[in-house]
Coordinates of C-alpha atoms and ligand atoms in Angstrom, one line a residue:
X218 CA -18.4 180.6 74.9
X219 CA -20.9 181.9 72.4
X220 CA -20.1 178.9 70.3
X221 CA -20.9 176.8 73.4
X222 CA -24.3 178.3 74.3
X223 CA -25.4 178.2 70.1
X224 CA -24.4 174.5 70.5
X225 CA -26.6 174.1 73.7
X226 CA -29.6 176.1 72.2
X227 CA -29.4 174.0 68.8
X228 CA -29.4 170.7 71.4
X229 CA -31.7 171.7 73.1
X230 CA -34.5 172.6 70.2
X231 CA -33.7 169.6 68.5
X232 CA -34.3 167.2 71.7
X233 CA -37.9 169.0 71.8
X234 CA -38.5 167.3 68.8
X235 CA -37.5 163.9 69.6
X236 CA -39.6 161.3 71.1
X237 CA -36.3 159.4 72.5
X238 CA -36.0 160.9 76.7
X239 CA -32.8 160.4 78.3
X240 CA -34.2 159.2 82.0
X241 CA -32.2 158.9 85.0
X242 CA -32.5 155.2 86.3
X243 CA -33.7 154.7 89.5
X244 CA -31.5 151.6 89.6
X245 CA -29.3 151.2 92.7
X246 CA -26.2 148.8 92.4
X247 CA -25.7 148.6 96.2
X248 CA -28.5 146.0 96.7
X249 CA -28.3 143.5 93.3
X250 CA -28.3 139.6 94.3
X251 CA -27.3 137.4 91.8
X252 CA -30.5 135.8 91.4
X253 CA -33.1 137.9 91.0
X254 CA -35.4 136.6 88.9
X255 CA -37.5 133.4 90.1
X256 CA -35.5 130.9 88.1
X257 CA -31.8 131.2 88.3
X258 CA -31.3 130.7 84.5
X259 CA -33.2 134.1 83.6
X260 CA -31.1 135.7 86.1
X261 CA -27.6 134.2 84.4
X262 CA -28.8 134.7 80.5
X263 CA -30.0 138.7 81.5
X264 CA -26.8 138.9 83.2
X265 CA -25.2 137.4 79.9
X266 CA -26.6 140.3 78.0
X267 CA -25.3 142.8 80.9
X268 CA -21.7 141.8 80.2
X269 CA -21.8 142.7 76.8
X270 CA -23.7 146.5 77.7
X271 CA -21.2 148.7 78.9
X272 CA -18.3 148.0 75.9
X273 CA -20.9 147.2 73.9
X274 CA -23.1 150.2 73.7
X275 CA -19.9 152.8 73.6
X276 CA -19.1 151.0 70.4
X277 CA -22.5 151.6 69.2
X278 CA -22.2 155.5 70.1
X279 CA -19.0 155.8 68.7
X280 CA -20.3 154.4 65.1
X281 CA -23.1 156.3 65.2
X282 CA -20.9 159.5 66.2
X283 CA -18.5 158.8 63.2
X284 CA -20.6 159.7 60.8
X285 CA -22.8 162.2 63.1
X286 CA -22.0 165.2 60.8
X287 CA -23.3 163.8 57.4
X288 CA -26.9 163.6 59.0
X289 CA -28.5 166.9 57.4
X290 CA -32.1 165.8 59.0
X291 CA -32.7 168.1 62.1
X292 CA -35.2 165.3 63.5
X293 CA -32.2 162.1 62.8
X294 CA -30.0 164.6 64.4
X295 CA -32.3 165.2 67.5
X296 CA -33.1 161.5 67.6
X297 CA -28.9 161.0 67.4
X298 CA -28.7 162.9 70.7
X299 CA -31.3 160.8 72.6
X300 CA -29.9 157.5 71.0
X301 CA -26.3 158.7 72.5
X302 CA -27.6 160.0 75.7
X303 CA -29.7 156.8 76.6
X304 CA -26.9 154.2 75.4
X305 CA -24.4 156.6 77.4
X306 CA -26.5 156.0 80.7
X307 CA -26.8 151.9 79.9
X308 CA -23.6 151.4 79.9
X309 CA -23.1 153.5 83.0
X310 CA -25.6 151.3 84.8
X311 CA -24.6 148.0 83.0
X312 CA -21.4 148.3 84.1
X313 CA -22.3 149.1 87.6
X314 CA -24.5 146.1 87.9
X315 CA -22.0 143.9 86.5
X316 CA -19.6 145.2 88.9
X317 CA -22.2 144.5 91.5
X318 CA -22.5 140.9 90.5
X319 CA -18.8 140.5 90.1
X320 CA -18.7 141.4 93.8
X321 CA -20.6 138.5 94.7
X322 CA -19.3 134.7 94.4
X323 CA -19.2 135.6 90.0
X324 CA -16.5 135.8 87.6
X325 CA -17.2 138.2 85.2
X326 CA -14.2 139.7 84.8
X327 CA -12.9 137.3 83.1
X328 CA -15.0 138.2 79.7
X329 CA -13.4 141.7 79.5
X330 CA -10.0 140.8 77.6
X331 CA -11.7 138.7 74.9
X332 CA -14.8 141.6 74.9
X333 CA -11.9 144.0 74.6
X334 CA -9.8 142.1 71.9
X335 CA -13.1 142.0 69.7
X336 CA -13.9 145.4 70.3
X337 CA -10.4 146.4 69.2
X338 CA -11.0 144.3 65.7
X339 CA -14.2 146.2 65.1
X340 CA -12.8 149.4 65.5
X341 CA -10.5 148.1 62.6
X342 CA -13.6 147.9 60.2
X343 CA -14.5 150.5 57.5
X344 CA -17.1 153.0 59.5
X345 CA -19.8 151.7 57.3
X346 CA -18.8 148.2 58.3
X347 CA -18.7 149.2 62.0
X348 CA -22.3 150.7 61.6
X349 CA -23.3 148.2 60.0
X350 CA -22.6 146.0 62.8
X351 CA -24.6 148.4 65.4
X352 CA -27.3 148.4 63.4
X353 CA -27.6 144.4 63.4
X354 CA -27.0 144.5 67.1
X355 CA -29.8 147.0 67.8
X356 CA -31.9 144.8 66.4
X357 CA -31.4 142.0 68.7
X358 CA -31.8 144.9 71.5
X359 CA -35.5 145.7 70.0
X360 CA -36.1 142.1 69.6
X361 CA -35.4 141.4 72.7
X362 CA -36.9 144.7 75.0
X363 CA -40.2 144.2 73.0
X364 CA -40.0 140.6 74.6
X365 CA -39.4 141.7 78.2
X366 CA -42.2 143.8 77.9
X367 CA -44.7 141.8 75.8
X368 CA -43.9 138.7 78.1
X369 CA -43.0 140.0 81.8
X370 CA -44.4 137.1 83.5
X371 CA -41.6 135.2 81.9
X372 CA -38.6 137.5 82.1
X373 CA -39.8 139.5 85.4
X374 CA -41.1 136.8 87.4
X375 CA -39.6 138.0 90.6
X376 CA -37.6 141.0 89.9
X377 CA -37.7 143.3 92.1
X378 CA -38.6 146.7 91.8
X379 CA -34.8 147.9 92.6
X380 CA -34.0 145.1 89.4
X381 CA -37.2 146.7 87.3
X382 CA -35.9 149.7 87.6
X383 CA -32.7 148.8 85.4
X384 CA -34.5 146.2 83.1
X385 CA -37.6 148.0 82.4
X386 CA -36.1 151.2 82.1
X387 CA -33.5 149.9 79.3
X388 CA -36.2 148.0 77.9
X389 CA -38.5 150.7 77.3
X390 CA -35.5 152.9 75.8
X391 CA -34.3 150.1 73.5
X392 CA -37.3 150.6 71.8
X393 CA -37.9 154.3 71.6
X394 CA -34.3 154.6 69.9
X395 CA -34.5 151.3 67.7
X396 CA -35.0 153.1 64.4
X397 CA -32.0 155.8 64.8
X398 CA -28.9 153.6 63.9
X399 CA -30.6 152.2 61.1
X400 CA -32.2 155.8 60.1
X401 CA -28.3 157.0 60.2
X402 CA -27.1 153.9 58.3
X403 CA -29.4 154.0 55.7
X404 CA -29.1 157.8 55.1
X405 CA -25.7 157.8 54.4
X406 CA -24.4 154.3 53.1
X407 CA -27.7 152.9 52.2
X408 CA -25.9 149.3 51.9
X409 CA -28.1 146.1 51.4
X410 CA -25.8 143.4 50.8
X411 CA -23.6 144.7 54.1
X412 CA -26.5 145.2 56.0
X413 CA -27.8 141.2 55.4
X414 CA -24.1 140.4 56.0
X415 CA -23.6 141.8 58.9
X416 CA -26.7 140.5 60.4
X417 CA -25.5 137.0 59.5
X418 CA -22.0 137.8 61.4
X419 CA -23.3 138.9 64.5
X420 CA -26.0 136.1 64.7
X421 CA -23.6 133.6 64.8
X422 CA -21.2 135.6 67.6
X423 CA -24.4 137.0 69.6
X424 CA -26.5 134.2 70.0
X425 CA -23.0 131.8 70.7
X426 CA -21.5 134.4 73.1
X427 CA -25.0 135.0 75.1
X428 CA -25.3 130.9 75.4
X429 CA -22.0 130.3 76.2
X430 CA -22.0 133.2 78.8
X431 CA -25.2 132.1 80.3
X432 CA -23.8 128.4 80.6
X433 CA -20.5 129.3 82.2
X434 CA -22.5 131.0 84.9
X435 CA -25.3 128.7 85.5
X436 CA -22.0 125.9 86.0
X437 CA -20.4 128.5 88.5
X438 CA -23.8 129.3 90.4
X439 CA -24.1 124.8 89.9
X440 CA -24.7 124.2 93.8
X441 CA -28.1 126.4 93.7
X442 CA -28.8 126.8 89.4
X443 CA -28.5 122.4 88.9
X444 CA -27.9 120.7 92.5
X445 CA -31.3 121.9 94.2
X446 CA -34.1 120.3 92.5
X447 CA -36.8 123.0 93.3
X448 CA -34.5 125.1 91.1
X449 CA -33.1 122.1 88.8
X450 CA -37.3 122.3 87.4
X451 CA -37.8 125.7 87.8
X452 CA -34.5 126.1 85.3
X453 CA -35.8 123.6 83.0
X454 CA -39.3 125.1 82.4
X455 CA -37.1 128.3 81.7
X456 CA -34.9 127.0 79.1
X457 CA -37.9 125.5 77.3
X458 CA -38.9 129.2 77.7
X459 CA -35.8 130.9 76.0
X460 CA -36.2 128.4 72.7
X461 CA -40.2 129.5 72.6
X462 CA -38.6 133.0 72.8
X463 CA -36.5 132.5 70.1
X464 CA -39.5 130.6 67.9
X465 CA -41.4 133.6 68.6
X466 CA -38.9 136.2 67.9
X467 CA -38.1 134.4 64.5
X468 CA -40.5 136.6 62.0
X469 CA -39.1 139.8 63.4
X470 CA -35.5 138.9 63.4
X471 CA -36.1 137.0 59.5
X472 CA -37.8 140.3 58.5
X473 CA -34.6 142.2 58.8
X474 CA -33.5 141.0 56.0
X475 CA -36.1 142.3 53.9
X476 CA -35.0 145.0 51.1
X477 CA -37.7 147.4 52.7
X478 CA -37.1 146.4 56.1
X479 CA -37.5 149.5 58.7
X480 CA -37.4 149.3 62.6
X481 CA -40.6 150.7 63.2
X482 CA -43.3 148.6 60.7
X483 CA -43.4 146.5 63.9
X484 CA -45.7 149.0 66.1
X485 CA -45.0 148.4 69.7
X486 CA -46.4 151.8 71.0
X487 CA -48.7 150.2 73.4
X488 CA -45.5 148.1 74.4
X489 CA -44.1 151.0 75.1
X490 CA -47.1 152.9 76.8
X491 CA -47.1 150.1 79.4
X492 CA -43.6 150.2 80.0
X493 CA -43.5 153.5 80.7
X494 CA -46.5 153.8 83.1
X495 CA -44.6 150.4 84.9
X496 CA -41.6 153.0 85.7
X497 CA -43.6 155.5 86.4
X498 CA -46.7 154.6 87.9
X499 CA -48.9 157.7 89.0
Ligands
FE2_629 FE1 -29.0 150.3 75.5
FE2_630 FE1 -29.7 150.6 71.8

């Protein structure tokens, strides 16, 4: 027991010294439509990226939380416990949206054996490896929160506050933890070559897997995504939209591989500010 309450006291000085807050989303599954967002393609490629949260972001945990006790930094090791708190609560809410969405006319489920089988390979990895791989992956998550928040009149164009309150929200966290994988990574294997490597690797399977996802579903959602024209236009303006994303995103996701590349030389504190006044307006 007195081992306990020394563990909650040593928690609970080091979270007063991170910046990273674990927040309770104000998201509420009960009420998701499939399209939410004013063209139907934003709605399927977001919805792309949910399937991949809730396994997804346990892995990322679990990597970070094999090599937890090496970290002798008191503010990594504060940071470690927001980074596993927030991740903990997206996949909780991922997973309940996606449940949500599965529960309409969608078939997501169908993505969880072959999410499962590649989870099961990773976990084969070294644990260097395996970080390695969540630190590449975090980087897309940065990349594309700072995104959503820099350009919400392209990814939020009629979300509504019910869907803000899940996007937003793990937007806005994305970026306060982006640095601690890499922090924990670099502290303890410190691996260039991997690090460049695995980025490589999980370009190829991120950027394939989020396409392919996203097409599956706009051909499943056809009659409304591709048969109306309204839409048909709408769609076609947003896939011009998602390439100009990905032209844009290009510096940040090149300077990665950078020997003295660190998460946080982009400054998106005003980003952030924003963000956080947009979920909690006074
Ligand atoms: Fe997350
Ligand atoms: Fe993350």
């Amino acid at each position: 027991m007195l081992k306990n309450l020394s563990n909650q006291s040593k928690n609970f000085q080091q979270r007063l010294h991170s910046n990273i807050h674990i927040r309770k989303t104000r998201f509420n599954a009960v009420s998701v439509h499939p399209h939410y967002t004013d063209a139907t393609l934003i709605s399927h490629f977001l919805t792309a990226l949910s399937i991949t949260f809730p396994q997804g972001e346990r892995f990322f945990v679990e990597t970070v939380r094999n090599v937890r006790e090496q970290i002798k930094d008191p503010q990594l090791q504060a940071d470690i416990a927001g980074f596993i708190g927030q991740e903990a609560h997206h996949a909780q809410a991922h997973e309940q949206f996606n449940h949500a969405v599965q529960s309409t006319q969608y078939n997501l489920k169908k993505y969880d054996a072959a999410f499962e089988k590649e989870m099961l390979r990773l976990r084969t990895l070294t644990q260097r490896r395996q970080l390695a791989a969540t630190v590449a992956l975090e980087h897309f998550t940065a990349l594309m929160a700072g995104y959503m928040l820099k350009y919400p009149e392209f990814m939020f164009k009629g979300l509504s506050s019910n869907m803000k309150q899940l996007w937003l929200w793990h937007a806005v966290e994305e970026i306060e933890h982006k640095h601690v994988a890499f922090d924990v990574y670099q502290s303890i294997f410190n691996n260039l070559a991997q690090r460049r490597r695995s980025m490589r690797t999980i370009t190829i399977g991120f950027i394939s897997s989020t396409m392919l996802m996203t097409a599956d579903l706009l051909w499943q959602d056809r009659k409304t995504s591709l048969y109306q024209p309204k839409q048909l236009l709408k769609n076609i303006k947003a896939l011009y939209g998602l390439g100009l994303m990905m032209v844009r995103l290009f510096p940040e996701y090149i300077a990665f591989y950078d020997e003295d590349f660190h998460p946080k030389q982009l400054d998106q504190q005003d980003l952030l500010e924003m963000g956080r006044q947009l979920l909690n307006p006074s």
